[in-house]
PDB file of C-alpha atoms and ligand atoms in Angstrom:
ATOM      1  CA  MET A  30     105.928 119.559 101.225  1.00 42.00           C
ATOM      2  CA  GLU A  31     108.863 117.242 100.895  1.00 44.00           C
ATOM      3  CA  MET A  32     108.594 113.847 102.551  1.00 43.00           C
ATOM      4  CA  SER A  33     111.766 113.320 104.542  1.00 44.00           C
ATOM      5  CA  PRO A  34     113.536 109.972 104.848  1.00 42.00           C
ATOM      6  CA  VAL A  35     112.732 110.036 108.543  1.00 38.00           C
ATOM      7  CA  SER A  36     109.015 109.974 107.904  1.00 41.00           C
ATOM      8  CA  PHE A  37     109.454 107.080 105.471  1.00 41.00           C
ATOM      9  CA  PHE A  38     111.397 105.105 108.033  1.00 39.00           C
ATOM     10  CA  ALA A  39     108.648 105.581 110.555  1.00 40.00           C
ATOM     11  CA  LEU A  40     106.429 103.539 108.245  1.00 43.00           C
ATOM     12  CA  LEU A  41     108.659 100.524 108.035  1.00 43.00           C
ATOM     13  CA  PRO A  42     108.423  97.318 109.993  1.00 43.00           C
ATOM     14  CA  TRP A  43     112.084  96.927 110.802  1.00 36.00           C
ATOM     15  CA  SER A  44     111.960  93.297 111.832  1.00 32.00           C
ATOM     16  CA  LEU A  45     110.726  92.264 108.417  1.00 40.00           C
ATOM     17  CA  CYS A  46     112.786  93.898 105.794  1.00 42.00           C
ATOM     18  CA  LEU A  47     116.185  94.135 104.373  1.00 46.00           C
ATOM     19  CA  LEU A  48     116.797  97.707 103.533  1.00 49.00           C
ATOM     20  CA  PHE A  49     119.443  99.094 101.284  1.00 48.00           C
ATOM     21  CA  PHE A  50     120.080 102.387  99.691  1.00 49.00           C
ATOM     22  CA  LEU A  51     120.497 102.494  95.975  1.00 49.00           C
ATOM     23  CA  THR A  52     124.092 103.530  96.081  1.00 38.00           C
ATOM     24  CA  ALA A  53     124.438 102.871  92.397  1.00 35.00           C
ATOM     25  CA  ALA A  54     121.730 105.369  91.639  1.00 40.00           C
ATOM     26  CA  ARG A  55     123.538 108.464  90.559  1.00 41.00           C
ATOM     27  CA  PRO A  56     121.352 111.487  90.237  1.00 42.00           C
ATOM     28  CA  GLN A  57     122.738 113.653  87.508  1.00 42.00           C
ATOM     29  CA  THR A  58     122.055 117.305  87.523  1.00 40.00           C
ATOM     30  CA  THR A  59     122.732 119.856  84.915  1.00 38.00           C
ATOM     31  CA  SER A  60     122.199 123.565  85.091  1.00 36.00           C
ATOM     32  CA  SER A  61     121.984 124.382  81.415  1.00 35.00           C
ATOM     33  CA  ALA A  62     118.547 125.275  80.165  1.00 35.00           C
ATOM     34  CA  PRO A  63     117.028 123.251  77.347  1.00 37.00           C
ATOM     35  CA  THR A  64     117.205 119.543  77.758  1.00 39.00           C
ATOM     36  CA  HIS A  65     116.035 116.720  75.657  1.00 41.00           C
ATOM     37  CA  ALA A  66     113.827 113.737  76.123  1.00 40.00           C
ATOM     38  CA  ALA A  67     115.499 110.541  77.209  1.00 41.00           C
ATOM     39  CA  SER A  68     117.602 108.503  74.827  1.00 39.00           C
ATOM     40  CA  PRO A  69     117.771 110.453  71.604  1.00 40.00           C
ATOM     41  CA  GLY A  70     117.340 108.134  68.655  1.00 43.00           C
ATOM     42  CA  ALA A  71     115.097 105.669  70.375  1.00 64.00           C
ATOM     43  CA  ASN A  72     111.375 105.834  69.729  1.00 86.00           C
ATOM     44  CA  THR A  73     109.740 107.636  72.591  1.00 93.00           C
ATOM     45  CA  THR A  74     106.066 107.785  73.384  1.00 95.00           C
ATOM     46  CA  LEU A  75     105.246 111.278  74.563  1.00 96.00           C
ATOM     47  CA  LEU A  76     102.042 112.093  76.426  1.00 95.00           C
ATOM     48  CA  TYR A  77     100.977 115.558  77.440  1.00 94.00           C
ATOM     49  CA  GLU A  78      97.865 117.400  78.534  1.00 90.00           C
ATOM     50  CA  SER A  79      96.177 119.682  76.084  1.00 84.00           C
ATOM     51  CA  GLY A  80      92.959 121.600  75.773  1.00 71.00           C
ATOM     52  CA  ALA A  81      91.082 123.949  78.043  1.00 66.00           C
ATOM     53  CA  ALA A  82      90.172 122.973  81.576  1.00 63.00           C
ATOM     54  CA  THR A  83      86.655 122.031  80.489  1.00 65.00           C
ATOM     55  CA  SER A  84      87.619 119.839  77.542  1.00 70.00           C
ATOM     56  CA  ARG A  85      90.832 118.222  78.586  1.00 81.00           C
ATOM     57  CA  SER A  86      92.434 115.692  76.400  1.00 89.00           C
ATOM     58  CA  LEU A  87      95.755 114.015  76.050  1.00 92.00           C
ATOM     59  CA  ARG A  88      98.142 114.328  73.138  1.00 94.00           C
ATOM     60  CA  ASN A  89      99.672 110.991  72.366  1.00 95.00           C
ATOM     61  CA  CYS A  90     102.816 111.320  70.265  1.00 96.00           C
ATOM     62  CA  SER A  91     105.357 108.978  68.819  1.00 96.00           C
ATOM     63  CA  CYS A  92     108.705 110.747  68.562  1.00 96.00           C
ATOM     64  CA  SER A  93     111.814 109.454  66.885  1.00 92.00           C
ATOM     65  CA  ALA A  94     113.802 112.647  67.510  1.00 90.00           C
ATOM     66  CA  PRO A  95     114.510 114.281  70.857  1.00 90.00           C
ATOM     67  CA  VAL A  96     112.076 117.046  71.814  1.00 93.00           C
ATOM     68  CA  THR A  97     112.806 119.843  74.281  1.00 94.00           C
ATOM     69  CA  ASP A  98     110.785 119.322  77.445  1.00 95.00           C
ATOM     70  CA  CYS A  99     107.422 121.110  77.504  1.00 94.00           C
ATOM     71  CA  ASP A 100     107.747 122.449  73.939  1.00 94.00           C
ATOM     72  CA  GLU A 101     104.356 121.460  72.523  1.00 94.00           C
ATOM     73  CA  VAL A 102     104.862 123.264  69.228  1.00 94.00           C
ATOM     74  CA  LEU A 103     108.067 121.365  68.625  1.00 94.00           C
ATOM     75  CA  ALA A 104     106.433 118.085  69.632  1.00 95.00           C
ATOM     76  CA  ASN A 105     103.636 118.663  67.140  1.00 94.00           C
ATOM     77  CA  SER A 106     106.064 119.337  64.344  1.00 94.00           C
ATOM     78  CA  LEU A 107     108.611 116.604  65.100  1.00 94.00           C
ATOM     79  CA  CYS A 108     106.383 113.790  66.296  1.00 96.00           C
ATOM     80  CA  ARG A 109     103.353 111.936  65.051  1.00 96.00           C
ATOM     81  CA  CYS A 110     100.614 112.974  67.481  1.00 96.00           C
ATOM     82  CA  HIS A 111      96.937 112.387  67.980  1.00 95.00           C
ATOM     83  CA  SER A 112      94.488 113.528  70.665  1.00 93.00           C
ATOM     84  CA  VAL A 113      92.732 111.194  73.043  1.00 92.00           C
ATOM     85  CA  PRO A 114      89.769 112.573  75.021  1.00 89.00           C
ATOM     86  CA  ARG A 115      90.249 112.280  78.753  1.00 86.00           C
ATOM     87  CA  SER A 116      87.142 110.102  78.961  1.00 85.00           C
ATOM     88  CA  ALA A 117      88.649 107.563  76.554  1.00 87.00           C
ATOM     89  CA  LEU A 118      91.863 106.963  78.479  1.00 85.00           C
ATOM     90  CA  PRO A 119      92.507 103.501  79.832  1.00 80.00           C
ATOM     91  CA  ARG A 120      91.764 103.407  83.558  1.00 75.00           C
ATOM     92  CA  ALA A 121      93.762 100.366  84.466  1.00 70.00           C
ATOM     93  CA  GLY A 122      97.131 101.988  83.818  1.00 78.00           C
ATOM     94  CA  LEU A 123      99.540 101.936  80.946  1.00 88.00           C
ATOM     95  CA  ARG A 124     101.947  99.257  79.895  1.00 89.00           C
ATOM     96  CA  GLU A 125     104.972 100.777  78.267  1.00 87.00           C
ATOM     97  CA  ALA A 126     108.115  98.742  78.071  1.00 84.00           C
ATOM     98  CA  GLY A 127     110.037 101.307  76.012  1.00 88.00           C
ATOM     99  CA  GLN A 128     110.713 104.981  76.563  1.00 93.00           C
ATOM    100  CA  LEU A 129     107.821 107.020  77.891  1.00 96.00           C
ATOM    101  CA  ALA A 130     107.933 110.786  78.344  1.00 96.00           C
ATOM    102  CA  VAL A 131     105.082 112.493  80.185  1.00 96.00           C
ATOM    103  CA  TRP A 132     104.705 116.268  80.404  1.00 95.00           C
ATOM    104  CA  VAL A 133     102.608 117.336  83.330  1.00 93.00           C
ATOM    105  CA  LYS A 134     100.996 120.670  84.100  1.00 90.00           C
ATOM    106  CA  GLU A 135      98.346 119.456  86.470  1.00 85.00           C
ATOM    107  CA  LEU A 136      98.322 116.156  88.229  1.00 87.00           C
ATOM    108  CA  TRP A 137      95.335 114.488  86.578  1.00 87.00           C
ATOM    109  CA  VAL A 138      97.485 112.634  84.060  1.00 88.00           C
ATOM    110  CA  LEU A 139      99.525 111.128  86.861  1.00 91.00           C
ATOM    111  CA  GLU A 140      96.459 110.331  88.872  1.00 88.00           C
ATOM    112  CA  GLU A 141      94.205 108.948  86.159  1.00 86.00           C
ATOM    113  CA  LEU A 142      96.653 107.454  83.715  1.00 88.00           C
ATOM    114  CA  LEU A 143     100.120 106.837  85.083  1.00 92.00           C
ATOM    115  CA  ASN A 144      99.460 105.756  88.654  1.00 90.00           C
ATOM    116  CA  GLY A 145      99.760 101.969  88.871  1.00 87.00           C
ATOM    117  CA  SER A 146     101.236 101.623  85.380  1.00 90.00           C
ATOM    118  CA  SER A 147     104.010  99.351  84.172  1.00 91.00           C
ATOM    119  CA  VAL A 148     106.700 101.554  82.693  1.00 93.00           C
ATOM    120  CA  GLY A 149     110.282 100.597  81.935  1.00 93.00           C
ATOM    121  CA  HIS A 150     111.859 103.966  81.218  1.00 95.00           C
ATOM    122  CA  LEU A 151     110.080 107.116  82.294  1.00 96.00           C
ATOM    123  CA  ARG A 152     110.914 110.764  81.874  1.00 96.00           C
ATOM    124  CA  LEU A 153     108.516 112.950  83.836  1.00 96.00           C
ATOM    125  CA  SER A 154     108.599 116.637  83.027  1.00 96.00           C
ATOM    126  CA  PHE A 155     106.785 119.185  85.087  1.00 96.00           C
ATOM    127  CA  CYS A 156     105.667 122.054  82.838  1.00 94.00           C
ATOM    128  CA  GLY A 157     103.385 123.830  85.309  1.00 90.00           C
ATOM    129  CA  ILE A 158     103.917 126.722  87.651  1.00 85.00           C
ATOM    130  CA  LYS A 159     102.102 125.774  90.834  1.00 87.00           C
ATOM    131  CA  PRO A 160     104.344 123.665  93.101  1.00 90.00           C
ATOM    132  CA  VAL A 161     103.400 120.014  93.360  1.00 92.00           C
ATOM    133  CA  ASP A 162     102.406 118.595  96.731  1.00 94.00           C
ATOM    134  CA  SER A 163     103.859 115.399  98.078  1.00 94.00           C
ATOM    135  CA  ARG A 164     101.958 112.307  96.843  1.00 92.00           C
ATOM    136  CA  TYR A 165     102.962 108.872  95.717  1.00 90.00           C
ATOM    137  CA  LEU A 166     102.995 107.680  92.176  1.00 93.00           C
ATOM    138  CA  ALA A 167     103.092 103.884  92.080  1.00 91.00           C
ATOM    139  CA  LEU A 168     104.857 102.238  89.127  1.00 92.00           C
ATOM    140  CA  ARG A 169     105.821  98.677  88.384  1.00 88.00           C
ATOM    141  CA  GLY A 170     108.929  97.508  86.646  1.00 89.00           C
ATOM    142  CA  LEU A 171     110.547 100.935  86.486  1.00 93.00           C
ATOM    143  CA  GLN A 172     114.191 100.768  85.410  1.00 92.00           C
ATOM    144  CA  THR A 173     115.172 104.357  84.796  1.00 94.00           C
ATOM    145  CA  LEU A 174     113.595 107.617  85.865  1.00 96.00           C
ATOM    146  CA  GLY A 175     114.301 111.097  84.533  1.00 96.00           C
ATOM    147  CA  ILE A 176     112.819 114.177  86.181  1.00 97.00           C
ATOM    148  CA  HIS A 177     112.617 117.621  84.623  1.00 97.00           C
ATOM    149  CA  SER A 178     111.249 120.693  86.344  1.00 96.00           C
ATOM    150  CA  ALA A 179     110.417 123.835  84.400  1.00 93.00           C
ATOM    151  CA  VAL A 180     109.985 125.829  87.596  1.00 90.00           C
ATOM    152  CA  PRO A 181     112.234 128.886  87.140  1.00 88.00           C
ATOM    153  CA  GLN A 182     115.417 129.083  89.225  1.00 89.00           C
ATOM    154  CA  THR A 183     114.961 125.602  90.551  1.00 92.00           C
ATOM    155  CA  PRO A 184     118.282 124.138  91.771  1.00 95.00           C
ATOM    156  CA  TYR A 185     117.732 120.668  90.243  1.00 95.00           C
ATOM    157  CA  PRO A 186     115.956 121.103  86.913  1.00 95.00           C
ATOM    158  CA  ASP A 187     117.156 117.811  85.412  1.00 96.00           C
ATOM    159  CA  GLN A 188     117.920 114.560  87.165  1.00 96.00           C
ATOM    160  CA  GLU A 189     118.182 110.931  86.252  1.00 94.00           C
ATOM    161  CA  MET A 190     118.296 107.760  88.247  1.00 93.00           C
ATOM    162  CA  THR A 191     118.730 104.076  87.464  1.00 91.00           C
ATOM    163  CA  LEU A 192     116.422 101.951  89.553  1.00 86.00           C
ATOM    164  CA  SER A 193     116.672  98.439  88.210  1.00 78.00           C
ATOM    165  CA  PRO A 194     118.510  96.563  90.935  1.00 61.00           C
ATOM    166  CA  PRO A 195     122.223  97.294  90.600  1.00 55.00           C
ATOM    167  CA  ALA A 196     124.750  94.466  90.888  1.00 49.00           C
ATOM    168  CA  GLY A 197     125.417  94.668  94.630  1.00 55.00           C
ATOM    169  CA  VAL A 198     121.749  94.640  95.383  1.00 60.00           C
ATOM    170  CA  THR A 199     121.117  91.633  93.173  1.00 60.00           C
ATOM    171  CA  ALA A 200     123.672  89.654  95.167  1.00 58.00           C
ATOM    172  CA  GLU A 201     121.870  90.582  98.381  1.00 62.00           C
ATOM    173  CA  LEU A 202     118.605  89.453  96.853  1.00 60.00           C
ATOM    174  CA  ASP A 203     120.106  86.109  95.857  1.00 60.00           C
ATOM    175  CA  THR A 204     121.082  85.408  99.447  1.00 59.00           C
ATOM    176  CA  LEU A 205     117.454  85.960 100.364  1.00 58.00           C
ATOM    177  CA  SER A 206     116.422  83.440  97.699  1.00 53.00           C
ATOM    178  CA  PHE A 207     114.901  86.114  95.563  1.00 51.00           C
ATOM    179  CA  GLY A 208     115.237  84.602  92.111  1.00 51.00           C
ATOM    180  CA  SER A 209     116.806  87.064  89.718  1.00 49.00           C
ATOM    181  CA  SER A 210     113.617  87.586  87.768  1.00 53.00           C
ATOM    182  CA  SER A 211     110.925  86.319  90.078  1.00 61.00           C
ATOM    183  CA  PHE A 212     110.353  89.453  92.049  1.00 70.00           C
ATOM    184  CA  LEU A 213     107.949  92.226  91.399  1.00 77.00           C
ATOM    185  CA  HIS A 214     109.571  95.639  91.513  1.00 84.00           C
ATOM    186  CA  MET A 215     107.268  98.400  92.695  1.00 86.00           C
ATOM    187  CA  THR A 216     108.512 101.968  92.770  1.00 92.00           C
ATOM    188  CA  PHE A 217     106.849 104.762  94.685  1.00 92.00           C
ATOM    189  CA  VAL A 218     107.856 108.189  93.476  1.00 95.00           C
ATOM    190  CA  ASP A 219     107.061 111.161  95.652  1.00 96.00           C
ATOM    191  CA  VAL A 220     105.772 113.544  92.981  1.00 96.00           C
ATOM    192  CA  ALA A 221     107.146 116.504  94.944  1.00 96.00           C
ATOM    193  CA  VAL A 222     110.447 115.662  93.206  1.00 96.00           C
ATOM    194  CA  LEU A 223     108.913 117.465  90.218  1.00 96.00           C
ATOM    195  CA  ASN A 224     109.542 120.755  92.020  1.00 95.00           C
ATOM    196  CA  GLY A 225     113.278 120.217  91.513  1.00 95.00           C
ATOM    197  CA  LEU A 226     114.133 121.465  94.984  1.00 95.00           C
ATOM    198  CA  SER A 227     116.404 118.633  96.074  1.00 94.00           C
ATOM    199  CA  ALA A 228     118.612 115.897  94.674  1.00 95.00           C
ATOM    200  CA  LEU A 229     116.802 112.659  93.868  1.00 94.00           C
ATOM    201  CA  LYS A 230     117.289 109.976  96.480  1.00 93.00           C
ATOM    202  CA  ALA A 231     116.079 106.404  96.623  1.00 91.00           C
ATOM    203  CA  TYR A 232     116.155 103.355  98.785  1.00 85.00           C
ATOM    204  CA  SER A 233     114.787  99.875  98.348  1.00 84.00           C
ATOM    205  CA  VAL A 234     113.221  97.395 100.670  1.00 80.00           C
ATOM    206  CA  ALA A 235     113.060  93.685  99.916  1.00 78.00           C
ATOM    207  CA  GLY A 236     109.620  92.935 101.221  1.00 69.00           C
ATOM    208  CA  PRO A 237     107.132  90.147 101.726  1.00 66.00           C
ATOM    209  CA  PRO A 238     105.059  88.536  98.956  1.00 66.00           C
ATOM    210  CA  ALA A 239     102.976  91.145  97.183  1.00 62.00           C
ATOM    211  CA  PRO A 240      99.558  90.410  98.757  1.00 64.00           C
ATOM    212  CA  THR A 241     100.908  91.043 102.235  1.00 70.00           C
ATOM    213  CA  LEU A 242     102.259  94.460 101.254  1.00 67.00           C
ATOM    214  CA  SER A 243      99.253  96.336 102.552  1.00 65.00           C
ATOM    215  CA  GLN A 244      99.314  94.382 105.796  1.00 69.00           C
ATOM    216  CA  HIS A 245     102.928  95.273 106.412  1.00 65.00           C
ATOM    217  CA  PHE A 246     102.768  98.808 105.082  1.00 62.00           C
ATOM    218  CA  PRO A 247      99.405  99.871 106.452  1.00 60.00           C
ATOM    219  CA  LEU A 248     100.147 103.548 105.964  1.00 59.00           C
ATOM    220  CA  LEU A 249     100.999 103.251 102.297  1.00 58.00           C
ATOM    221  CA  PRO A 250      97.769 103.706 100.339  1.00 49.00           C
ATOM    222  CA  VAL A 251      98.669 101.142  97.744  1.00 50.00           C
ATOM    223  CA  SER A 252      98.382  97.627  96.608  1.00 53.00           C
ATOM    224  CA  PRO A 253      99.849  96.183  93.424  1.00 50.00           C
ATOM    225  CA  PRO A 254      97.684  97.384  90.562  1.00 52.00           C
ATOM    226  CA  PRO A 255      95.057  94.974  89.336  1.00 54.00           C
ATOM    227  CA  SER A 256      95.798  93.077  86.173  1.00 58.00           C
ATOM    228  CA  ASP A 257      93.312  91.710  83.630  1.00 62.00           C
ATOM    229  CA  ASP A 258      95.613  88.801  83.027  1.00 64.00           C
ATOM    230  CA  PRO A 259      94.772  85.935  85.424  1.00 63.00           C
ATOM    231  CA  ALA A 260      98.175  84.318  84.857  1.00 61.00           C
ATOM    232  CA  GLU A 261      99.882  87.525  85.874  1.00 61.00           C
ATOM    233  CA  MET A 262      97.663  87.850  88.938  1.00 57.00           C
ATOM    234  CA  ALA A 263      98.606  84.312  89.983  1.00 56.00           C
ATOM    235  CA  ALA A 264     102.286  85.061  89.396  1.00 55.00           C
ATOM    236  CA  ASP A 265     101.987  88.210  91.521  1.00 52.00           C
ATOM    237  CA  ARG A 266     100.706  86.148  94.406  1.00 51.00           C
ATOM    238  CA  LEU A 267     103.841  84.049  94.392  1.00 54.00           C
ATOM    239  CA  GLN A 268     106.284  86.822  93.747  1.00 63.00           C
ATOM    240  CA  ASP A 269     108.436  88.498  96.274  1.00 72.00           C
ATOM    241  CA  LEU A 270     108.351  92.193  96.252  1.00 77.00           C
ATOM    242  CA  LEU A 271     111.111  94.726  95.911  1.00 82.00           C
ATOM    243  CA  VAL A 272     109.893  98.186  96.807  1.00 85.00           C
ATOM    244  CA  THR A 273     111.840 101.295  95.910  1.00 89.00           C
ATOM    245  CA  PHE A 274     111.028 104.735  97.235  1.00 91.00           C
ATOM    246  CA  VAL A 275     112.165 107.758  95.272  1.00 94.00           C
ATOM    247  CA  TYR A 276     111.947 111.111  97.024  1.00 94.00           C
TER     248      TYR A 276
HETATM  249  C1  NAG B   2     111.156 103.544  65.493  1.00 57.29           C
HETATM  250  O1  NAG B   2     109.900 103.294  64.889  1.00 57.29           O
HETATM  251  C2  NAG B   2     109.964 103.157  63.482  1.00 57.29           C
HETATM  252  C3  NAG B   2     108.550 103.053  62.932  1.00 57.29           C
HETATM  253  O2  NAG B   2     107.640 102.590  63.878  1.00 57.29           O
HETATM  254  C4  NAG B   2     110.811 101.925  63.156  1.00 57.29           C
HETATM  255  O3  NAG B   2     110.911 101.776  61.752  1.00 57.29           O
HETATM  256  C5  NAG B   2     112.212 102.122  63.753  1.00 57.29           C
HETATM  257  O4  NAG B   2     112.977 100.958  63.562  1.00 57.29           O
HETATM  258  C6  NAG B   2     112.119 102.404  65.257  1.00 57.29           C
HETATM  259  N1  NAG B   2     113.446 102.746  65.756  1.00 57.29           N
HETATM  260  C7  NAG B   2     113.917 102.293  66.922  1.00 57.29           C
HETATM  261  C8  NAG B   2     115.278 102.761  67.312  1.00 57.29           C
HETATM  262  O5  NAG B   2     113.285 101.528  67.639  1.00 57.29           O
HETATM  263  C1  NAG B   3      99.029 106.117  72.266  1.00 57.29           C
HETATM  264  O1  NAG B   3      99.073 105.711  70.926  1.00 57.29           O
HETATM  265  C2  NAG B   3      99.640 104.432  70.724  1.00 57.29           C
HETATM  266  C3  NAG B   3      99.787 104.200  69.234  1.00 57.29           C
HETATM  267  O2  NAG B   3      98.807 104.833  68.521  1.00 57.29           O
HETATM  268  C4  NAG B   3      98.749 103.404  71.414  1.00 57.29           C
HETATM  269  O3  NAG B   3      99.297 102.130  71.244  1.00 57.29           O
HETATM  270  C5  NAG B   3      98.656 103.740  72.894  1.00 57.29           C
HETATM  271  O4  NAG B   3      97.772 102.848  73.546  1.00 57.29           O
HETATM  272  C6  NAG B   3      98.169 105.149  73.095  1.00 57.29           C
HETATM  273  N1  NAG B   3      98.217 105.491  74.510  1.00 57.29           N
HETATM  274  C7  NAG B   3      97.274 106.205  75.131  1.00 57.29           C
HETATM  275  C8  NAG B   3      97.456 106.476  76.565  1.00 57.29           C
HETATM  276  O5  NAG B   3      96.297 106.629  74.547  1.00 57.29           O
HETATM  277  C1  NAG B   4      98.150 106.947  93.277  1.00 57.29           C
HETATM  278  O1  NAG B   4      97.220 106.064  93.865  1.00 57.29           O
HETATM  279  C2  NAG B   4      97.296 105.988  95.281  1.00 57.29           C
HETATM  280  C3  NAG B   4      96.337 104.908  95.752  1.00 57.29           C
HETATM  281  O2  NAG B   4      95.079 105.109  95.248  1.00 57.29           O
HETATM  282  C4  NAG B   4      96.997 107.356  95.881  1.00 57.29           C
HETATM  283  O3  NAG B   4      97.121 107.316  97.282  1.00 57.29           O
HETATM  284  C5  NAG B   4      97.986 108.363  95.314  1.00 57.29           C
HETATM  285  O4  NAG B   4      97.719 109.666  95.804  1.00 57.29           O
HETATM  286  C6  NAG B   4      97.928 108.358  93.798  1.00 57.29           C
HETATM  287  N1  NAG B   4      98.983 109.246  93.294  1.00 57.29           N
HETATM  288  C7  NAG B   4      98.750 110.271  92.505  1.00 57.29           C
HETATM  289  C8  NAG B   4      99.938 111.054  92.039  1.00 57.29           C
HETATM  290  O5  NAG B   4      97.634 110.567  92.130  1.00 57.29           O
END
C-alpha cells in the first residue's frame, strides 16, 4: 500500500518544523528495458541475495563495469564476488561512501543489513515478483537514490533522485543557523517505491536536534542508528537534523 503525502503530514508537528519540497529532485523515468547500475566507470559495490531459502547468503561484489539490474550471471562474470553467510553480516549497518547497488528479492537484506546504514549513493533494484508493502528504510547521509523495479509492465521501472540538499534549500538552512556541514541528514525511503507504481517524490523537514527526533515524531519507529564511535555519538547529540522522506 502506498503511503500518501497526506498521511505523512498527519505525523508532523507543524509548529516545529520548516518544511520544503525537494523541488530540485528530478525523478527521471525511462521506459526502455535493460538499465545499468549507477555511474558506469566508477567502482560499485553490489550486494544481492543468493542461495535457497534455508541457506541464505549474500553475494558481495566489486564491479568496475556497469551490470544490468538483477542479472546475477552477468554480475558473476563481470565483477569480483564472494559470498557472505547471512549469519556473518554486520548488524549495525553498512558504511558505504561510494556507489552501492543492492538487488532485492525479499526484504531481509533491507531489514537486516541496509536499514540504518550510512550510504552516499544507493541504487536499489527490486528483482522479486511479490509486491513490496509500505515500510520505512532509514539511511543516513544519502545523496543520490536510484530505484529499479523488475515488476513487469510497471509504469516507472527506473527512477533517480538527488537528495543532498540542493542550493535553495541550503540557503534556507543557513537562515536557520544550520551550519552547512553540521547537520545530520536522515532519509526515510518508503520501500513501496520498489513496486514502480508512481513517480518518486520527496520532501524534507529541518528538524530538532537528533535525540529529540523520537519525541517529536512519535509515530516514526526510528531513532538515529547507534554508532560504535563515541565521538560520532557526541557529534550526533549536537547536530541538527534534516529529515527527508522519499515515497
Ligand atoms: C576502482 O578500483 C580499482 C582497484 O581497486 C582501482 O585501481 C581504480 O582506480 C578504481 N577506479 C575508480 C574509478 O575509483
Ligand atoms: C563486501 O566486501 C568488501 C571488500 O571485500 C568489504 O569491505 C565489505 O565489508 C563487504 N560487505 C559486506 C556487507 O559483507
Ligand atoms: C527499519 O527499521 C525500523 C525501526 O526498527 C522499522 O520500523 C522498519 O520497518 C525497518 N525497515 C525495513 C525495510 O525493514
